[in-house]
Structure formats: C-alpha cells, structure tokens
Coordinates of C-alpha atoms and ligand atoms in Angstrom, one line a residue:
A1 CA 148.9 89.4 55.6
S2 CA 151.3 91.0 58.1
T3 CA 148.9 93.2 60.2
L4 CA 145.7 92.4 62.0
G5 CA 143.6 94.7 59.9
A6 CA 144.8 93.4 56.6
A7 CA 144.6 89.8 57.8
A8 CA 140.9 90.3 58.9
A9 CA 140.1 92.0 55.6
Q10 CA 141.0 88.8 53.8
S11 CA 137.7 87.4 54.9
G12 CA 135.8 90.8 54.7
R13 CA 136.1 91.5 58.4
Y14 CA 137.7 94.3 60.3
F15 CA 140.1 94.3 63.3
G16 CA 139.7 97.3 65.6
T17 CA 140.9 98.8 68.8
A18 CA 139.7 101.3 71.4
I19 CA 141.5 104.7 71.1
A20 CA 141.9 107.2 73.9
S21 CA 142.1 110.8 72.6
G22 CA 144.7 111.7 75.3
K23 CA 147.1 109.2 73.8
L24 CA 147.1 110.5 70.3
G25 CA 150.3 112.4 71.0
D26 CA 152.1 109.2 71.9
S27 CA 153.9 108.2 68.7
Q28 CA 154.5 104.6 69.8
Y29 CA 150.8 104.3 70.5
T30 CA 149.7 105.9 67.2
T31 CA 152.3 104.0 65.2
I32 CA 151.0 100.6 66.4
A33 CA 147.3 101.6 66.2
N34 CA 147.7 103.0 62.7
R35 CA 149.6 100.0 61.4
E36 CA 147.5 97.2 62.9
F37 CA 143.9 98.2 63.1
N38 CA 141.2 99.3 60.6
M39 CA 138.3 100.1 62.9
V40 CA 138.3 102.5 65.8
T41 CA 136.1 102.9 68.9
A42 CA 136.5 106.0 71.1
E43 CA 137.2 104.5 74.6
N44 CA 135.3 107.3 76.4
E45 CA 134.9 110.3 74.1
M46 CA 131.5 109.6 72.5
K47 CA 129.8 108.6 75.8
I48 CA 127.0 110.7 77.3
D49 CA 129.0 112.6 79.8
A50 CA 131.6 113.6 77.2
T51 CA 129.2 114.6 74.4
E52 CA 126.4 116.4 76.4
P53 CA 128.0 117.7 79.6
N54 CA 125.1 120.2 80.1
R55 CA 121.6 119.5 78.9
G56 CA 121.2 120.5 75.3
Q57 CA 124.8 121.7 75.0
F58 CA 126.8 119.2 73.0
N59 CA 130.6 119.0 73.0
F60 CA 132.2 116.9 70.3
S61 CA 135.8 118.1 70.7
A62 CA 137.3 114.9 72.1
G63 CA 135.0 112.6 70.1
D64 CA 136.0 114.5 66.9
R65 CA 139.7 114.1 67.8
V66 CA 139.3 110.3 67.8
Y67 CA 137.0 110.4 64.8
N68 CA 139.3 112.6 62.7
W69 CA 142.4 110.6 63.6
A70 CA 140.6 107.4 62.5
V71 CA 139.3 108.7 59.2
Q72 CA 142.4 110.6 58.3
N73 CA 144.2 107.2 58.7
G74 CA 141.7 105.3 56.6
K75 CA 139.8 103.6 59.3
R76 CA 136.1 103.2 60.0
V77 CA 134.5 104.1 63.4
R78 CA 132.2 102.3 65.8
G79 CA 130.2 104.8 67.9
H80 CA 130.1 104.1 71.6
T81 CA 127.6 104.7 73.2
L82 CA 124.2 106.5 73.2
A83 CA 122.1 105.1 76.1
W84 CA 123.7 103.7 79.1
Y85 CA 123.1 103.6 82.9
S86 CA 126.8 104.6 83.5
Q87 CA 128.9 107.7 82.6
Q88 CA 125.8 109.9 82.6
P89 CA 126.4 113.5 83.3
G90 CA 125.1 114.8 86.6
W91 CA 122.1 116.5 85.1
M92 CA 120.9 113.3 83.5
Q93 CA 121.5 111.2 86.7
S94 CA 119.1 113.5 88.4
L95 CA 116.3 113.1 85.9
S96 CA 113.5 110.5 85.9
G97 CA 110.3 109.6 84.1
S98 CA 109.2 111.4 81.0
S99 CA 111.8 114.1 81.2
L100 CA 114.6 111.5 81.3
R101 CA 113.0 109.6 78.4
Q102 CA 112.9 112.9 76.4
A103 CA 116.5 113.6 77.4
M104 CA 117.6 110.2 76.1
I105 CA 115.8 110.8 72.8
D106 CA 117.3 114.3 72.5
H107 CA 120.7 112.9 73.3
I108 CA 120.5 110.2 70.6
N109 CA 119.3 112.8 68.1
G110 CA 122.0 115.3 69.0
V111 CA 124.9 113.0 68.8
M112 CA 123.8 111.0 65.8
S113 CA 123.0 114.1 63.8
H114 CA 126.6 115.4 64.4
Y115 CA 128.0 112.1 63.1
K116 CA 125.3 111.4 60.5
G117 CA 126.6 109.2 57.7
K118 CA 130.0 108.8 59.3
I119 CA 129.6 105.9 61.8
A120 CA 129.6 102.3 60.6
Y121 CA 128.1 100.9 63.8
W122 CA 126.5 102.6 66.8
D123 CA 126.3 101.0 70.2
V124 CA 122.8 102.5 70.7
V125 CA 122.1 100.8 74.0
N126 CA 124.9 99.5 76.3
E127 CA 124.7 97.1 79.3
A128 CA 120.9 97.1 79.9
F129 CA 120.7 93.6 81.3
A130 CA 121.3 92.4 84.8
D131 CA 124.1 90.1 85.9
G132 CA 123.2 86.9 87.7
N133 CA 120.5 84.4 87.1
S134 CA 117.4 86.5 86.4
G135 CA 117.9 87.0 82.7
G136 CA 116.1 90.3 83.1
R137 CA 116.8 94.0 82.8
R138 CA 119.3 95.8 85.0
D139 CA 117.7 98.4 87.3
S140 CA 118.6 101.9 86.2
N141 CA 117.1 105.3 85.9
L142 CA 116.5 104.6 82.2
Q143 CA 114.9 101.2 82.9
R144 CA 112.5 102.9 85.4
T145 CA 111.2 105.1 82.5
G146 CA 109.5 102.0 81.2
N147 CA 110.5 98.7 79.7
D148 CA 110.1 100.1 76.2
W149 CA 113.1 102.5 76.6
I150 CA 115.4 100.2 74.6
E151 CA 113.1 100.0 71.6
V152 CA 112.4 103.7 71.7
A153 CA 116.2 104.3 71.6
F154 CA 116.6 102.0 68.5
R155 CA 113.6 103.7 66.7
T156 CA 115.0 107.1 67.5
A157 CA 118.5 106.0 66.3
R158 CA 117.2 104.6 63.0
N159 CA 115.5 107.9 62.2
A160 CA 118.5 110.0 63.2
D161 CA 121.0 108.1 60.9
P162 CA 119.5 105.5 58.6
A163 CA 123.0 104.7 57.3
A164 CA 124.4 103.5 60.6
K165 CA 124.1 99.9 61.8
L166 CA 122.5 99.9 65.2
C167 CA 123.8 97.6 67.9
Y168 CA 122.9 96.3 71.4
N169 CA 126.2 95.9 73.3
D170 CA 126.8 94.1 76.6
Y171 CA 129.3 92.1 78.7
N172 CA 128.8 88.6 80.1
I173 CA 126.6 87.6 77.2
D174 CA 129.4 85.4 75.7
N175 CA 128.5 82.2 77.5
W176 CA 125.5 80.6 75.8
S177 CA 124.4 78.9 79.0
W178 CA 124.1 82.1 81.1
A179 CA 120.8 83.6 81.8
K180 CA 121.9 87.1 80.8
T181 CA 122.8 85.8 77.3
Q182 CA 119.4 84.2 77.0
G183 CA 117.7 87.4 78.2
V184 CA 119.5 89.5 75.5
Y185 CA 118.8 86.8 72.9
N186 CA 115.1 86.8 73.6
M187 CA 115.0 90.6 73.4
V188 CA 116.7 90.6 70.0
K189 CA 114.4 87.8 68.8
D190 CA 111.4 89.8 69.9
F191 CA 112.7 93.0 68.2
K192 CA 113.3 91.2 64.9
Q193 CA 109.8 89.7 65.1
R194 CA 108.1 93.0 65.8
G195 CA 110.2 95.1 63.4
V196 CA 112.1 97.1 66.0
P197 CA 115.2 98.3 64.0
I198 CA 118.2 96.4 65.3
D199 CA 121.1 95.4 63.1
C200 CA 123.8 93.9 65.4
V201 CA 124.7 92.6 68.7
G202 CA 128.0 93.5 70.4
L203 CA 129.6 90.9 72.6
Q204 CA 132.0 92.9 74.7
S205 CA 134.0 89.8 75.6
H206 CA 135.9 90.9 78.7
F207 CA 137.2 87.5 79.7
N208 CA 138.6 86.8 83.2
S209 CA 138.4 84.1 85.9
N210 CA 134.9 85.0 86.9
S211 CA 133.6 85.1 83.3
P212 CA 136.0 82.9 81.4
Y213 CA 136.0 82.1 77.7
N214 CA 133.8 79.0 77.1
S215 CA 133.8 76.9 74.0
N216 CA 130.1 77.5 73.6
Y217 CA 131.0 81.1 72.5
R218 CA 130.7 79.9 68.9
T219 CA 127.1 78.8 69.6
T220 CA 126.4 82.3 71.1
I221 CA 127.7 84.0 68.0
S222 CA 125.9 81.7 65.6
S223 CA 122.7 81.8 67.5
F224 CA 122.5 85.6 67.5
A225 CA 123.5 85.6 63.8
A226 CA 120.7 83.2 63.1
L227 CA 118.2 85.9 64.3
G228 CA 119.3 88.0 61.3
V229 CA 121.7 90.4 63.0
D230 CA 125.4 91.0 62.6
V231 CA 127.6 90.0 65.6
A232 CA 130.7 92.0 66.6
I233 CA 133.2 91.3 69.3
T234 CA 133.4 94.8 70.6
E235 CA 135.7 95.1 73.6
L236 CA 137.9 92.0 73.7
D237 CA 140.5 91.6 76.4
I238 CA 141.6 88.4 78.2
Q239 CA 143.1 88.6 81.7
G240 CA 146.3 86.6 81.7
G241 CA 146.6 87.1 77.9
S242 CA 146.4 83.4 76.9
A243 CA 147.4 83.1 73.3
Q244 CA 145.3 79.9 72.9
T245 CA 142.2 81.7 74.2
Y246 CA 142.8 84.6 71.8
A247 CA 143.0 82.1 68.9
S248 CA 139.8 80.4 70.0
V249 CA 137.9 83.7 70.1
V250 CA 139.2 84.6 66.6
N251 CA 138.4 81.1 65.2
D252 CA 134.9 81.3 66.7
C253 CA 134.2 84.6 64.9
L254 CA 135.7 83.3 61.6
A255 CA 133.4 80.3 61.8
V256 CA 130.2 82.5 61.6
A257 CA 129.6 84.5 58.4
R258 CA 127.8 87.3 60.2
C259 CA 130.6 87.8 62.8
V260 CA 131.7 91.0 61.1
G261 CA 134.8 92.0 63.1
I262 CA 136.8 92.0 66.3
T263 CA 137.8 95.0 68.4
V264 CA 140.3 94.8 71.3
W265 CA 139.8 97.2 74.2
G266 CA 143.1 99.0 73.9
V267 CA 146.5 98.9 72.2
R268 CA 149.2 98.0 74.7
D269 CA 148.7 96.3 78.1
S270 CA 149.6 99.6 79.7
D271 CA 146.6 101.2 77.9
S272 CA 144.1 98.8 79.3
W273 CA 141.4 99.8 81.8
L274 CA 142.4 96.6 83.6
G275 CA 146.0 97.6 84.3
A276 CA 149.1 96.3 82.6
N277 CA 149.8 93.6 85.3
T278 CA 146.8 91.5 84.0
S279 CA 148.5 91.3 80.5
P280 CA 145.1 91.5 78.8
L281 CA 146.0 92.8 75.3
L282 CA 148.1 92.0 72.2
F283 CA 151.1 94.4 72.8
D284 CA 153.1 94.8 75.9
G285 CA 153.8 98.1 77.6
N286 CA 156.9 98.7 75.4
G287 CA 154.8 98.2 72.2
N288 CA 156.2 94.7 71.5
K289 CA 154.0 92.0 69.9
K290 CA 153.0 89.4 72.4
A291 CA 152.5 85.7 71.8
A292 CA 148.7 86.5 71.8
Y293 CA 149.3 88.8 68.9
T294 CA 151.0 86.1 66.8
S295 CA 148.3 83.7 67.6
V296 CA 145.6 86.1 66.5
L297 CA 147.4 87.0 63.3
N298 CA 148.0 83.3 62.5
A299 CA 144.3 82.5 63.1
L300 CA 143.2 85.4 60.8
N301 CA 145.6 84.3 58.1
S302 CA 144.4 80.7 58.1
A303 CA 140.8 81.6 57.5
Ligands
G3I1 O1 139.4 112.0 82.2 C1 139.4 111.9 83.7 C2 140.5 112.7 84.3 O2 140.3 114.1 83.9 C3 140.4 112.5 85.8 O3 141.5 113.2 86.4 C4 140.5 111.0 86.1 C5 140.5 110.8 87.6 O4 139.7 109.6 87.9 O5 139.5 110.4 85.5 C6 139.5 110.5 84.1 O6 138.4 109.8 83.6 C7 138.4 108.4 83.6 C8 138.3 107.9 82.2 O7 138.2 106.5 82.2 C9 139.4 108.3 81.3 O8 140.6 107.7 81.7 C10 137.3 107.9 84.4 O9 137.5 108.3 85.8 C11 137.1 106.4 84.3 O10 135.9 106.0 85.0 C12 137.1 106.0 82.9 O11 137.0 104.6 82.8 C13 136.4 104.1 81.6 C14 135.2 103.2 81.9 O12 134.8 102.6 80.8 C15 134.1 104.0 82.6 O13 133.0 103.3 82.7 C16 137.5 103.3 80.9 O14 138.5 104.1 80.4 C17 136.9 102.5 79.7 O15 137.9 101.6 79.2 C18 135.7 101.7 80.2 O16 135.1 101.1 79.0 C19 134.0 100.3 79.3 C20 133.1 100.4 78.1 O17 132.8 101.8 77.8 C21 131.8 99.6 78.3 N1 132.1 98.2 78.6 C22 133.0 98.0 79.8 C23 134.3 98.8 79.5 C24 135.3 98.6 80.6 O18 134.9 99.0 81.8

C-alpha cells in the first residue's frame, strides 16, 4: 500500500494524526492529512476548556469542525479528552470536593451525549499518574476529590455512550521498567478484576532524550494487552525524528494483536507542539515525506 492508513489497514489497524481546526483551511495540510491517515484526534478542540467554557454551557463548534472534516473524508475519530488536570476552564479549576466531582460527571455526560455513537475511542481520563518513582497518582484537583474519581469517570462514560471504547491515556508509560508504567498497569489490572469498564490503554509515546524509546516497549504493549484491553499508540512523536526508532515503534505495535493503531501527534514538523526544529514527525515543514515516513510505511507493508 502507498499510504500510511492503507498500509495499516492491511493488518486491520489504523494510522491516525492529530488535527488542529485552525489548519483546516491550509490545503497542503489537508491534502496530506486526507491522503495518509484514517483516524483523527482533535489536538485541542474536544478538551474541557474548549467544550464547556462556562459551567453547563457546552460549545462544540471547534470540535465539530474537526469531527465533520474527519467523517466527511471517511475517517474515524478518537475523542480526546474528558477528565484531565490540565486545560480545565477557570470555573472548573476553582471547584473542589463534591461539586468538582459532579462537574466532572456532568462534563462527561454532556460531551459524550453530543458525540454519542460517533466516537471510536474516548480518552476518558488523561495523565492521572505522577512522574518519578512513586508509581502513584498525580496530585490534582480531581485526585483530591477521592481516589475513586477515575473509576467514576469510566462508569459514567460507559453509561453515556456504550458504543465507544473507553481508554486511559498517559505519557511516560512506554518504558516497562518505569514506576509510572507499573502504576498504570496495576490500576488497569484492578479495574479489569473488579469490572470497572475500561477497554483500552493509550500510550502517548512522546519520545525524547529524557524519555527515550526503549526496546522493552513491546513488553509494555503486550503486558497491557494481556490484561484484556486494546492498546493504542495515541500521540507519537520522536524528537530528532530517527527513522530507525519510528520503525521499531511500528514493529512493536504490529507484534501485538491488540495493538489496534498508531496516531502521530501532528502532520508536518511545523505543526508539532514541539516546534519544527526538533524534527519530530513524518513530514517536513514543506509537506515532503521524511526518511521516517518511508521507514514507517515499509514497516507497515512488511507486516
Ligand atoms: O488558541 C489559543 C490562541 O487563541 C492564543 O492566542 C494562543 C496564545 O498562547 O494560545 C492558543 O491556545 C494554545 C493551543 O495549544 C492551540 O494552539 C494553548 O495556549 C496551548 O497551551 C495549546 O497547547 C496544546 C497542549 O496540549 C496544551 O496542554 C498543544 O497544542 C497540544 O498539542 C498538546 O497536546 C497534549 C495532549 O493533549 C496530551 N498529551 C500531551 C500533548 C502534548 O503536550
């Protein structure tokens, strides 16, 4: 196959990208995105601050622009994200305790009912674990509402849209030897044992010199999958843009049946949150395919 999406589809997987609504008028951007990818994540437009800027007043205009572009071009959509310590609107930042807990529940219900039946995977909870060696939860206003906030979010989400697959999504959970990875693994294991509705784990996979790709990544993917959840690579970028590392990531996903797909976090280097000078993506700032692109395509085609 000659595009990333078609090549991934040969093994029943998808290949996606983050899309920014503000770039949908850039024809170079949309031409590449439409040609190469068959899954779309809104880079910012479905986050809490975007969708509920005032309590109880939902705004889906930007989220719908991304959603409609994706669906009109035959792509599926990953929803990102419903409960997160970051990008909360001011009104939510100032809440605590039971009123924050209720606001989280209301937010999940409001957004998921708008997109009911339309989203393949939702990142229900994002980045709830701490960096470093504790393996425990990140402190946040949501965490301070009680340790059960994550399972409440998942139970709420299941009721709101039973058709969506529900994911826990985080960064720095790629390296199997890291405490944060083990903390998330133990939570998912506990959820599966107790019947908390969780269907997938998203490995963001932002690789850089502080959190480099490690060959135990395949063990991480297979270990989560063995708990009975799908695994998705949700926000892939590699600072420096190593073609070899990109191929390793793809091959590790292809080696695990329940690794369902890969999403890169942007189209061209110039679209990346990291800045173009780190060369993190598959297309350069002029829209040309990089060596990393060819290496990803070849890996997908040899599956
Ligand atoms: O839209 C406003 C614009 O009106 C304003 O003038 C400008 C001035 O700062 O800001 C614009 O908003 C920015 C937004 O991106 C859109 O460009 C925000 O400041 C900026 O904070 C925001 O950054 C996003 C970041 O999440 C916020 O946490 C990045 O685009 C986005 O790529 C990044 O994505 C996250 C994932 O959601 C979760 N995992 C990590 C990943 C990378 O940080």
